[in-house]
Coordinates of C-alpha atoms in Angstrom, one line a residue:
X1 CA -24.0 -1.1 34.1
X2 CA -20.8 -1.2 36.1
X3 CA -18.9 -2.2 32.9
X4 CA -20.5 1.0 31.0
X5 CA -19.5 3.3 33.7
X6 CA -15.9 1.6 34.2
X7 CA -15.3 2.1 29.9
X8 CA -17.1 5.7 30.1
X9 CA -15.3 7.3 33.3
X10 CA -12.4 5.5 34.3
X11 CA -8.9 6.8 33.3
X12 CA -6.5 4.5 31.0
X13 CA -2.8 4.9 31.0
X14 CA -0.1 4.4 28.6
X15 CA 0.8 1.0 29.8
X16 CA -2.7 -0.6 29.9
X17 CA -3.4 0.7 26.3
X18 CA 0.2 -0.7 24.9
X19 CA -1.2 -4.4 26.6
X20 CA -4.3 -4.1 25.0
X21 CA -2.8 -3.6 21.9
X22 CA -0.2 -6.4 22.4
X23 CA -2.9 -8.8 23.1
X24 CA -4.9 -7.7 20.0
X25 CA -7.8 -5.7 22.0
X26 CA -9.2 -3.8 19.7
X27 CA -11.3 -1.4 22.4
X28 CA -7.4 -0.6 23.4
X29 CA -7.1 1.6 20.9
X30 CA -3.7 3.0 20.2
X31 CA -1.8 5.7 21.7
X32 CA -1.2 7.8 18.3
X33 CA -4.9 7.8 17.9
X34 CA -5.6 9.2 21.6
X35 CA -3.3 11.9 21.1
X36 CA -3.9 12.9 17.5
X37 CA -7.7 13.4 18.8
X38 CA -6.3 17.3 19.5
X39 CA -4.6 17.7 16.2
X40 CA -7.6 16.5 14.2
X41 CA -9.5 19.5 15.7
X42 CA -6.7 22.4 15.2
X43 CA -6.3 20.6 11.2
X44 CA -10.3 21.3 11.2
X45 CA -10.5 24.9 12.9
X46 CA -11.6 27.5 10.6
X47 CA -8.8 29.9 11.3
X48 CA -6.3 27.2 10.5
X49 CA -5.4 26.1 6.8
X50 CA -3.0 24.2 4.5
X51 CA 0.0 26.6 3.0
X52 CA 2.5 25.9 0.5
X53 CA 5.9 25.9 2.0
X54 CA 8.4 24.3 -0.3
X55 CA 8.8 23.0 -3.7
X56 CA 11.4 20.5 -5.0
X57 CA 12.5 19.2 -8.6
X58 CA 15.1 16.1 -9.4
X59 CA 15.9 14.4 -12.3
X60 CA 15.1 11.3 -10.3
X61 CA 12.4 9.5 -8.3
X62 CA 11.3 11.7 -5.4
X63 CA 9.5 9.0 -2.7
X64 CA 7.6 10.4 0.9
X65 CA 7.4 8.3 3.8
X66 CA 6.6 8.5 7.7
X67 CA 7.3 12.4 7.4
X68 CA 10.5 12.2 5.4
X69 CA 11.7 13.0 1.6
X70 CA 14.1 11.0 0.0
X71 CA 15.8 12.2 -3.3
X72 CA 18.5 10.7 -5.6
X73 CA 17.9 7.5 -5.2
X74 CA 17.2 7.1 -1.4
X75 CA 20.9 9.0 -0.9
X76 CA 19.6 12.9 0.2
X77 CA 16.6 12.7 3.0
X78 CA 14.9 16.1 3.9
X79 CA 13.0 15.8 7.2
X80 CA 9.3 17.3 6.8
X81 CA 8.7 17.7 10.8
X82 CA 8.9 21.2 11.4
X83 CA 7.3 23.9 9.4
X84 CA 9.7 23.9 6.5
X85 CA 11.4 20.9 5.4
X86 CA 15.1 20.7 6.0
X87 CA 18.1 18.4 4.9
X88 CA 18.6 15.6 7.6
X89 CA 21.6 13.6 5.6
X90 CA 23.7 13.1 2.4
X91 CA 24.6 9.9 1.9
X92 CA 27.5 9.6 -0.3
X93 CA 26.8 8.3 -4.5
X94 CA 26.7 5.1 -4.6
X95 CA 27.8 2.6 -8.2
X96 CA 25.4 1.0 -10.6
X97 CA 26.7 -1.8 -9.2
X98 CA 25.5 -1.5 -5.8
X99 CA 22.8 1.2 -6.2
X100 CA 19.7 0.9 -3.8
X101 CA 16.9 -1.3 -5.7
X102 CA 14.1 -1.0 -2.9
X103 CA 13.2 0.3 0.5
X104 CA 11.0 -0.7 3.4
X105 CA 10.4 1.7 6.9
X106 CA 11.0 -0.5 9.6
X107 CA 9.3 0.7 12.8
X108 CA 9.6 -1.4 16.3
X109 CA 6.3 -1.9 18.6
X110 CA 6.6 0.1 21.6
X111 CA 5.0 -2.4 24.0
X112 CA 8.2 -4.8 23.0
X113 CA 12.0 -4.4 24.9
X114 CA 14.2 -5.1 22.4
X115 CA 18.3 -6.1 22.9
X116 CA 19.9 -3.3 20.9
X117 CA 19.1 0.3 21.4
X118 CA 19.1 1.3 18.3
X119 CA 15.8 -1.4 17.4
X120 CA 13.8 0.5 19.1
X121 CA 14.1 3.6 16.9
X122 CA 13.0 3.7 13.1
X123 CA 14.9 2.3 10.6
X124 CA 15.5 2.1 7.0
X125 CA 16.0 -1.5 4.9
X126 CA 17.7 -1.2 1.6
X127 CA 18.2 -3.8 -1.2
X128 CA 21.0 -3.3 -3.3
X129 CA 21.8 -4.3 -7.1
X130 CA 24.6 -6.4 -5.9
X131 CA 22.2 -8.5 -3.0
X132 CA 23.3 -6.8 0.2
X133 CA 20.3 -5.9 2.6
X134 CA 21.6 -2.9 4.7
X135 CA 19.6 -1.7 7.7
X136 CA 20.3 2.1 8.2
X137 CA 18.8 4.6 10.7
X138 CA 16.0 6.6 9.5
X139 CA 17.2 9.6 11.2
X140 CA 21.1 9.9 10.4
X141 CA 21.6 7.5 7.4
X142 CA 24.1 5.4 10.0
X143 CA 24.9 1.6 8.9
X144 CA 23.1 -0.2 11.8
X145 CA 23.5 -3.9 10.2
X146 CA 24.4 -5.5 6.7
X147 CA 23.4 -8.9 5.3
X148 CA 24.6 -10.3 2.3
X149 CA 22.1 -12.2 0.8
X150 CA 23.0 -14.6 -2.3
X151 CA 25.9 -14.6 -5.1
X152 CA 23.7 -17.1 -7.2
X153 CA 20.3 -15.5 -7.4
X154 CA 19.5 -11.7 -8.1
X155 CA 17.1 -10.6 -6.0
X156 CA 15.2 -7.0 -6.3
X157 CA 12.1 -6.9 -4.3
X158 CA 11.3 -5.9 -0.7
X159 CA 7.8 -6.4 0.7
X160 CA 6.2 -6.3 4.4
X161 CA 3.8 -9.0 6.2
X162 CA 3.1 -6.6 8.5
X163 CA 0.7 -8.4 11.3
X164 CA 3.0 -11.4 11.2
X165 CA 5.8 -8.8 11.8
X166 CA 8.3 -10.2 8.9
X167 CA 9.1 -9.1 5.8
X168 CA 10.7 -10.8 3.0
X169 CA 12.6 -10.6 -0.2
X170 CA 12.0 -11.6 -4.0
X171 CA 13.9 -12.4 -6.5
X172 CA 13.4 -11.6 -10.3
X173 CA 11.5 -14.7 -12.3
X174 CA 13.8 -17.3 -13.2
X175 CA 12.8 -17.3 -17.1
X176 CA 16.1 -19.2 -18.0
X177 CA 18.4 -17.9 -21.0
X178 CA 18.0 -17.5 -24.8
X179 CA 20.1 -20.7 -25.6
X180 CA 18.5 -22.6 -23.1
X181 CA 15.0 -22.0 -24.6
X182 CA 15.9 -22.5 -27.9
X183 CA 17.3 -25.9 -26.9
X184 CA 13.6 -26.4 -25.4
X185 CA 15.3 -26.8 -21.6
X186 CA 12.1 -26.6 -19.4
X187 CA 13.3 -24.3 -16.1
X188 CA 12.1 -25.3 -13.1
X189 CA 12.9 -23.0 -10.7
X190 CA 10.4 -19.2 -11.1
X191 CA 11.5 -17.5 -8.4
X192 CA 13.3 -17.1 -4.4
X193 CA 12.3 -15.9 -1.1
X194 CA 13.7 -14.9 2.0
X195 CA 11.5 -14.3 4.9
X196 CA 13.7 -11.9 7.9
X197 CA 12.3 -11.6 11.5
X198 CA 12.0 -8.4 13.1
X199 CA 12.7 -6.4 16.4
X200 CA 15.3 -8.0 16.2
X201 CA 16.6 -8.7 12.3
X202 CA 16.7 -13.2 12.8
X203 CA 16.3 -15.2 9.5
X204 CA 13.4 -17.3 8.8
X205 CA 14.8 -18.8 5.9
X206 CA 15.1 -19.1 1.9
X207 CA 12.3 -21.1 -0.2
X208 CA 12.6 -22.2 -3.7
X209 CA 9.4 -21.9 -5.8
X210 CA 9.3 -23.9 -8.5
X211 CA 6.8 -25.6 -10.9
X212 CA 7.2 -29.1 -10.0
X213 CA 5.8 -28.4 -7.0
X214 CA 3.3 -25.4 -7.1
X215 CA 2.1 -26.1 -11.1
X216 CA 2.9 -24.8 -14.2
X217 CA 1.9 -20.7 -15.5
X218 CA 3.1 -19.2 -12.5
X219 CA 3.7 -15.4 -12.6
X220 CA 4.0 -13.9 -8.9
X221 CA 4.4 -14.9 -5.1
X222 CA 3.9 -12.9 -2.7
X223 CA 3.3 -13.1 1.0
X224 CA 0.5 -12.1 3.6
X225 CA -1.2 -12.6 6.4
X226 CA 0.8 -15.8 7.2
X227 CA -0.3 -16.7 3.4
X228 CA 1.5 -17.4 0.5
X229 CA -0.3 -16.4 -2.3
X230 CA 0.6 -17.6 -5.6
X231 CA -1.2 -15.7 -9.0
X232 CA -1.2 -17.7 -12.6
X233 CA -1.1 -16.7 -15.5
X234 CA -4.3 -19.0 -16.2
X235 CA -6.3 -15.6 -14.1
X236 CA -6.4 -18.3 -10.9
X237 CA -4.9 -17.8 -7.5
X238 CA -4.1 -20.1 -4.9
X239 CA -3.6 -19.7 -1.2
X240 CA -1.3 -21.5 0.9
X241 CA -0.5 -21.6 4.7
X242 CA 3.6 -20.3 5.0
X243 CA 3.1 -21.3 8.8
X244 CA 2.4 -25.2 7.7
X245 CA 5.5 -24.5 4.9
X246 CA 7.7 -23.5 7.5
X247 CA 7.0 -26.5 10.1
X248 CA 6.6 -29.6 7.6
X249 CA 9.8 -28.4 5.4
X250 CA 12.5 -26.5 7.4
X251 CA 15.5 -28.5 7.4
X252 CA 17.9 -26.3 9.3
X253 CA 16.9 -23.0 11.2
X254 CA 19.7 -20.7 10.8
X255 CA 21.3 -17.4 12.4
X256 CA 22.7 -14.6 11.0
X257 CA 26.5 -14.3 11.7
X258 CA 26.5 -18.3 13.0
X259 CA 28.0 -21.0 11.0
X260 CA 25.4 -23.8 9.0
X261 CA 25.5 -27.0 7.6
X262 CA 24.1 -26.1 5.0
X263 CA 27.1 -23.9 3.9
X264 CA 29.6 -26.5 5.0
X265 CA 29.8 -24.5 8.1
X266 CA 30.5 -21.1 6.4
X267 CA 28.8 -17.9 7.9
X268 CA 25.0 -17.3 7.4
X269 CA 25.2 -14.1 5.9
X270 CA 28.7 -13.2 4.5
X271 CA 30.3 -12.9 1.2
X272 CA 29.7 -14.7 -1.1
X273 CA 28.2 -17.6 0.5
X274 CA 24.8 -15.8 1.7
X275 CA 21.6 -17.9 2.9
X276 CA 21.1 -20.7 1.9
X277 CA 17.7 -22.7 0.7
X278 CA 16.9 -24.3 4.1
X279 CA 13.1 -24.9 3.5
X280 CA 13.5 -27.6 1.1
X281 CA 9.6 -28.1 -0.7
X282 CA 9.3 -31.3 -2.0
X283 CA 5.2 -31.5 -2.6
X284 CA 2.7 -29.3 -3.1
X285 CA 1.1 -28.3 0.5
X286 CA -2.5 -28.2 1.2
X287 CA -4.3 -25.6 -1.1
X288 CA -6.3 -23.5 1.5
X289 CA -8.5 -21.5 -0.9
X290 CA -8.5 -21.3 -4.9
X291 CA -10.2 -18.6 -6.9
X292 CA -10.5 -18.0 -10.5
X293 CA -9.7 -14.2 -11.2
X294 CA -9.2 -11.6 -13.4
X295 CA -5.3 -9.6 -13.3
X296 CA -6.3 -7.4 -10.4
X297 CA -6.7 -10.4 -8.6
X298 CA -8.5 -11.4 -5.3
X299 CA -8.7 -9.6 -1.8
X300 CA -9.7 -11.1 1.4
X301 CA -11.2 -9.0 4.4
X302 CA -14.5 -8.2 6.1
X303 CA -16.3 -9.8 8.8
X304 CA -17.7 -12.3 8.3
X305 CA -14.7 -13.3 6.4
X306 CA -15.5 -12.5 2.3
X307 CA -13.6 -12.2 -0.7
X308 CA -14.0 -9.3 -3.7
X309 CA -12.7 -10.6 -7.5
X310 CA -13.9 -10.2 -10.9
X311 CA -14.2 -13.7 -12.8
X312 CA -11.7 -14.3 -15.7
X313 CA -14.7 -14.0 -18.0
X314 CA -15.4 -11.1 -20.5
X315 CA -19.3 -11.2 -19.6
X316 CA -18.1 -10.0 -15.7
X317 CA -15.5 -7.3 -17.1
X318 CA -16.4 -4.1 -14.8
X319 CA -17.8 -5.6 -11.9
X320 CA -16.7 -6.9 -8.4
X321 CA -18.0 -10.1 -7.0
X322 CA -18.6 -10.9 -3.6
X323 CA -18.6 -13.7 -1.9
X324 CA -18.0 -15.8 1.5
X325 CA -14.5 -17.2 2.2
X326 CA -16.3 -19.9 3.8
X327 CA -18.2 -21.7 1.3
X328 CA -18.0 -19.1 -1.9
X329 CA -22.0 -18.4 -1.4
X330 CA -22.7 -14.7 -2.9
X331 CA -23.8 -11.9 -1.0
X332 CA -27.1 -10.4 -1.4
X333 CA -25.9 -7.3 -3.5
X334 CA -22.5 -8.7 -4.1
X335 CA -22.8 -7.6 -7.2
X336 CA -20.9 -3.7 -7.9
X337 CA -20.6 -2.5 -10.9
X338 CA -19.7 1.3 -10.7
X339 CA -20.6 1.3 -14.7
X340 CA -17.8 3.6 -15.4
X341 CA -17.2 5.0 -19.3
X342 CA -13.6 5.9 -18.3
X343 CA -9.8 5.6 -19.5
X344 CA -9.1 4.8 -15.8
X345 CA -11.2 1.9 -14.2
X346 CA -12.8 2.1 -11.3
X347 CA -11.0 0.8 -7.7
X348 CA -12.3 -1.4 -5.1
X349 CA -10.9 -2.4 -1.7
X350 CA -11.2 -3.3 2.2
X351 CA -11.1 0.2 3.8
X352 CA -7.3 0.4 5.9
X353 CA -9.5 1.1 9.0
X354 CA -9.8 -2.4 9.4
X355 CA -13.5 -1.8 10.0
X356 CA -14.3 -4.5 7.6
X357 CA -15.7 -1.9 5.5
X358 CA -15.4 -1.2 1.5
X359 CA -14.2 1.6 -0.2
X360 CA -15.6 1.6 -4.4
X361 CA -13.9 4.8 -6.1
X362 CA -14.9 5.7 -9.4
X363 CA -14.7 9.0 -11.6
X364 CA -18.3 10.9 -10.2
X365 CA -19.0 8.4 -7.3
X366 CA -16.9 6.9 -4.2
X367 CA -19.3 4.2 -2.2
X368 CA -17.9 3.5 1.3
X369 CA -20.0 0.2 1.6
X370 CA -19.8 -2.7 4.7
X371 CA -21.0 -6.2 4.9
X372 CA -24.2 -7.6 7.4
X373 CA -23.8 -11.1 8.3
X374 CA -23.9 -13.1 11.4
X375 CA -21.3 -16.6 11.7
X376 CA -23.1 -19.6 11.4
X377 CA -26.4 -18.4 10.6
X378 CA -27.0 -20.4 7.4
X379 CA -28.0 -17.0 5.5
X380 CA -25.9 -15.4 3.0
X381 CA -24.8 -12.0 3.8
X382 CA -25.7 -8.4 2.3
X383 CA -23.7 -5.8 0.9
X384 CA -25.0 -2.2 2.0
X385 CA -24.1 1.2 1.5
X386 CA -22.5 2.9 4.6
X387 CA -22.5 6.6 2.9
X388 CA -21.4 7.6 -0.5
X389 CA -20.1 11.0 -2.0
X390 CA -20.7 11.8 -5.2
X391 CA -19.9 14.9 -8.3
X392 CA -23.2 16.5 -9.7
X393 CA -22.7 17.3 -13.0
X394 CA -25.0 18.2 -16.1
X395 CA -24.7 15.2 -18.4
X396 CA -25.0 17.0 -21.8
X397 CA -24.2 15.1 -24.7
X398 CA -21.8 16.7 -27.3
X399 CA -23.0 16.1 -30.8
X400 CA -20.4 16.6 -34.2
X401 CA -22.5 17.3 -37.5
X402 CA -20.7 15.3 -40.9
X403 CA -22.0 16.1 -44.2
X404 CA -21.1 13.8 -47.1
X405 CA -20.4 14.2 -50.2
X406 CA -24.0 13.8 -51.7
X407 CA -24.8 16.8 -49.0
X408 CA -26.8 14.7 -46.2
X409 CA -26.1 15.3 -42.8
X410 CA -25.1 12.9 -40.1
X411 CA -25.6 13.7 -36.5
X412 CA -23.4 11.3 -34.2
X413 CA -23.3 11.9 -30.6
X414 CA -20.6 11.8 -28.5
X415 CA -20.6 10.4 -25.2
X416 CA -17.8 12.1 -22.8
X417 CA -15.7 10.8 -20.6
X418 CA -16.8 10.7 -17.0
X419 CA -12.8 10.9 -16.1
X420 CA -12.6 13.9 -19.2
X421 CA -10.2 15.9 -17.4
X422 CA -12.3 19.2 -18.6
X423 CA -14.7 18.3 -15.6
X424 CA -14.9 17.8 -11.9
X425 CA -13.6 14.4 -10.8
X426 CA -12.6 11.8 -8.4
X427 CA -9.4 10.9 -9.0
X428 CA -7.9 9.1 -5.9
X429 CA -8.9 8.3 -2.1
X430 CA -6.3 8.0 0.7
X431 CA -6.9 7.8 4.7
X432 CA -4.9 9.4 6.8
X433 CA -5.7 6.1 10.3
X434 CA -4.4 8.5 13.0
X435 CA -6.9 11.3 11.9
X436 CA -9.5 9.2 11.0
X437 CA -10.2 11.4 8.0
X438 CA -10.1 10.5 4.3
X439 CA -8.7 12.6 1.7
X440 CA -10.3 13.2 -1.8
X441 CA -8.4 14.6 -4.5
X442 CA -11.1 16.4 -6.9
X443 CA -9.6 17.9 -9.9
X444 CA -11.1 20.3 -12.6
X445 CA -9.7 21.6 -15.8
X446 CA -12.9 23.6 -16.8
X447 CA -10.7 26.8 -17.5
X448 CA -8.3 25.2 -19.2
X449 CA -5.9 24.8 -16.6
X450 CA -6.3 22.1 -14.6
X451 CA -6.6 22.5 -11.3
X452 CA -7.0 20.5 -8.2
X453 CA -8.2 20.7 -4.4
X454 CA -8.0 18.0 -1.5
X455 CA -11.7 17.5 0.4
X456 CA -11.3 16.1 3.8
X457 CA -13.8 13.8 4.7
X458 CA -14.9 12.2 8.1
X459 CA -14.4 8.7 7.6
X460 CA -17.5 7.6 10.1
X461 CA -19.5 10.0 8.0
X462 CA -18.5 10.7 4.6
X463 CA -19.3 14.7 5.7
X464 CA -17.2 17.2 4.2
X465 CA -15.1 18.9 6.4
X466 CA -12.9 20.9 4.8
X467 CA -11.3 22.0 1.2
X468 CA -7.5 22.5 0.6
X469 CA -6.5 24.2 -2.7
X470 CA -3.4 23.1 -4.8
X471 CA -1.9 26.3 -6.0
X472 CA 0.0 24.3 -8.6
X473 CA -2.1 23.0 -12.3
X474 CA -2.8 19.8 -11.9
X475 CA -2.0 18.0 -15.4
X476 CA -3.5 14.5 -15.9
X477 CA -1.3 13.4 -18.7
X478 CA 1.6 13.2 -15.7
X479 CA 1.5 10.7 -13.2
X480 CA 0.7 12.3 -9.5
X481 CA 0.9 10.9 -5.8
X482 CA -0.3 12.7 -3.2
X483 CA 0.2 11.8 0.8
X484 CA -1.4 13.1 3.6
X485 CA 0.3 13.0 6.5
X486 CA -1.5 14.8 9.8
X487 CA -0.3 18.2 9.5
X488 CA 1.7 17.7 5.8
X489 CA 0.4 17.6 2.8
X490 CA 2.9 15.8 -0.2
X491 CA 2.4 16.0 -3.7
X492 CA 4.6 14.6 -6.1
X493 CA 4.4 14.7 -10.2
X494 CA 6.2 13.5 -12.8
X495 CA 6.4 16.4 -15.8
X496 CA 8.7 15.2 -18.8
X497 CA 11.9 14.3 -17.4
X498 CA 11.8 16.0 -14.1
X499 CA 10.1 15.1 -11.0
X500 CA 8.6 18.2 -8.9
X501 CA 7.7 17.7 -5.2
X502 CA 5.5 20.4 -3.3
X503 CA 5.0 20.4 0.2
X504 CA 1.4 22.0 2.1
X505 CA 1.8 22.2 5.9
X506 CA -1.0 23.7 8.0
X507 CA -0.5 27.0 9.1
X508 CA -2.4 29.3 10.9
X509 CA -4.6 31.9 8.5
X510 CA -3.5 35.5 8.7
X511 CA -6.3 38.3 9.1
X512 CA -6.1 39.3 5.5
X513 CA -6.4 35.5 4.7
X514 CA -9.8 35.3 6.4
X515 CA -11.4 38.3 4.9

């Protein structure tokens, strides 16, 4: 009783919540979401709604992130804070040769001190063509740190581990040259890594991954949740722990801007010598889980820990298995199959909340489902439905009348489409954590023009909360991306050659508006 009053009544400041959340309290909470608690009910008001403010085309890739725009390649960044978005910095054209390949937003925890200043605010990491990783603030543009990476591997791919807090770099797939496969040389070597520390930037190290040591058919690596994960092209997938990696096969742990061995005592870091490989492989670690698996692979989540795949097999095309991490058993209902007669397939994942629910998004129906299990309890667990949403529409069948050349007539019917872009449907699901609210994107081109609108959702719930309108025709034979972002609304698509960015921000409804 006195624990239910102390959690119901008692006040919590800032610096108890930031320990929670440093010691992985999950009743802690975080700050944002405390605070955003207001703004979720002013985004909800009736009075208040989403307006069009700005509108932006390029002739190159236009990308949204924590509340900013980047255009031409990464180089012009408008800010999208205040009501109107605004030019923050130019950065001047860069060369083919060192052009920006990929970006990742680096953000510091607040509950950490940090050495340098300038860690604690958000940051931009850039890889370049020519294999420099530049750290730049995500406010000015300024050139906080630069790494130079390798002068014998090209590298092109930046990805996050977020809850181990390091991120790492890939290089392209080692698939040897022409001569060399002509002359039936086997390569060994696929691909590279190099795994960077955080808050602040420290080295882990380089890895080789090769096919001596992980098998043969190998087609990606990537890293998470203190796993490597590496996919074949056999539709299998095997899991392995980077912590054990790390500890049994380090040979030197090395520092940025500090001589190494390795290098002969050159400069970790610098031109041209780089980082060297100084986690050295030499047999295949303990496999910690194995799946067969068709190309959209395997995901892992839930609690009780379970894993959702489709099975390489034609017969299991369409559905989504799942099953326990523990022992493989299948859950009661862990079969979905969202049965789908669609030119897009249907899309399953573990819901971002980290609720350890499931989120199935098809064409006419989006299941939000969780999983009932107890540890230990020597009974398989059940897949249930939390809440679902769904389009109501009248399934008429179209039929076409042939008549041959003798004169008989031949009905055939036609089944449509349930993503036919002539009717109501789903066409993506996104959830905005610090609102606790998912976006729906709904389009219709029953007019002719299509046209789209963006349902807010509680996420608890699945009750509709409120509709925003997109004034511009939504055409689904263009790619589109749409971000929600608290009090900003992105959407970006691709027409022809030209890239066209329009920005919603919530404003409050004039008098004529209401009427």
């Amino acid at each position: 009783m006195m624990a239910h009053y102390w959690r119901k009544k008692r006040n919590v400041n800032a610096a108890e919540v930031l320990s929670w959340r440093g010691r992985g309290i999950r009743d802690g909470g975080t700050l944002t979401r405390l605070n955003t608690k207001v703004l979720r009910g002013i985004l909800l008001a009736d009075h208040r709604d989403f307006c069009k403010v700005w509108s932006k085309t390029s002739k190159s890739t236009i990308l949204y992130e924590n509340g900013k725009i980047y255009l031409e390649n990464y180089l012009k960044c408008y800010s999208c804070v205040h009501s109107k978005p605004h030019a923050l910095y130019d950065l001047p054209k860069r060369s083919k040769v060192d052009k920006f390949e990929d970006t990742l937003l680096c953000q510091s925890p607040l509950e950490t001190t940090l050495a340098s200043p300038s860690d604690h605010k958000s940051s931009q990491l850039f890889l370049t063509a020519n294999n420099w990783l530049y750290r730049l603030s995500e406010s000015t543009g300024q050139e906080l740190e630069r790494v130079f990476l390798s002068s014998k591997h090209t590298f092109r791919y930046l990805s996050w581990d977020v809850s181990q807090e390091i991120f790492y770099v890939k290089s392209v797939q080692n698939k040897g040259t022409s001569l060399s496969r002509q002359a039936g040389i086997t390569q060994n070597t696929v691909m590279h890594l190099i795994i960077f520390q955080v808050f602040p930037l420290q080295i882990v190290g380089m890895m080789e991954v090769n096919k001596q040591v992980f098998g043969n058919g190998i087609i990606d690596v990537d890293l998470s949740q203190g796993v490597l994960a590496v996919s074949y092209s056999r539709k299998a997938m095997k899991l392995f722990s980077f912590e054990h990696i790390v500890q049994k096969y380090l040979v030197e742990k090395l520092t940025l801007g500090k001589p190494s061995s390795l290098l002969s005592g050159k400069t970790v870091g610098d031109v041209p010598f780089g980082i060297p490989v100084n986690i050295h492989i030499t047999d295949c670690p303990p496999v910690l889980f194995e799946v067969s698996c068709s190309s959209n692979g395997v995901q892992i989540g839930g609690f009780p820990w379970h894993y959702i795949h489709t099975p390489p097999q034609k017969c299991h095309q369409g559905t989504h298995q799942f099953r326990s991490l523990k022992d493989g058993t299948m859950a009661i209902n862990g079969i979905q199959n969202m049965s789908c007669y669609s030119l897009e397939s249907d899309a399953i994942f573990f819901h971002p909340d980290d609720s350890g629910r499931i989120i199935h998004a098809g064409p006419r129906t989006i299941n939000i489902l969780k999983i009932l299990g107890e540890l230990n309890s020597g009974l398989p667990s059940k897949v249930v439905e939390d809440f679902s949403m769904a389009i109501h529409r009248n399934n008429i069948s179209t039929s076409q009348v042939t008549v041959t050349s003798s004169g008989r007539t031949v009905k055939r019917r036609l089944q449509q489409l349930d993503d036919d872009p002539d009717q109501e449907t789903f066409r993506t699901v996104i959830y905005e954590d610090e609102l606790d609210l998912l976006a729906v994107v709904v389009t219709n081109g029953a007019d002719g023009e299509g046209k789209a609108q963006v349902r807010l959702h509680d996420n608890q719930s699945g009750q509709l909360l409120k509709t925003v309108e997109l004034l511009e025709p939504w055409d689904e034979t263009y790619r589109h991306d749409l971000i929600f972002d608290k009090d900003t609304i992105a959407h970006i698509e691709q027409k022809n050659t030209n890239v066209c960015c329009h920005i919603y921000k919530l404003k409050t409804a004039t008098k004529q508006d209401q009427r």
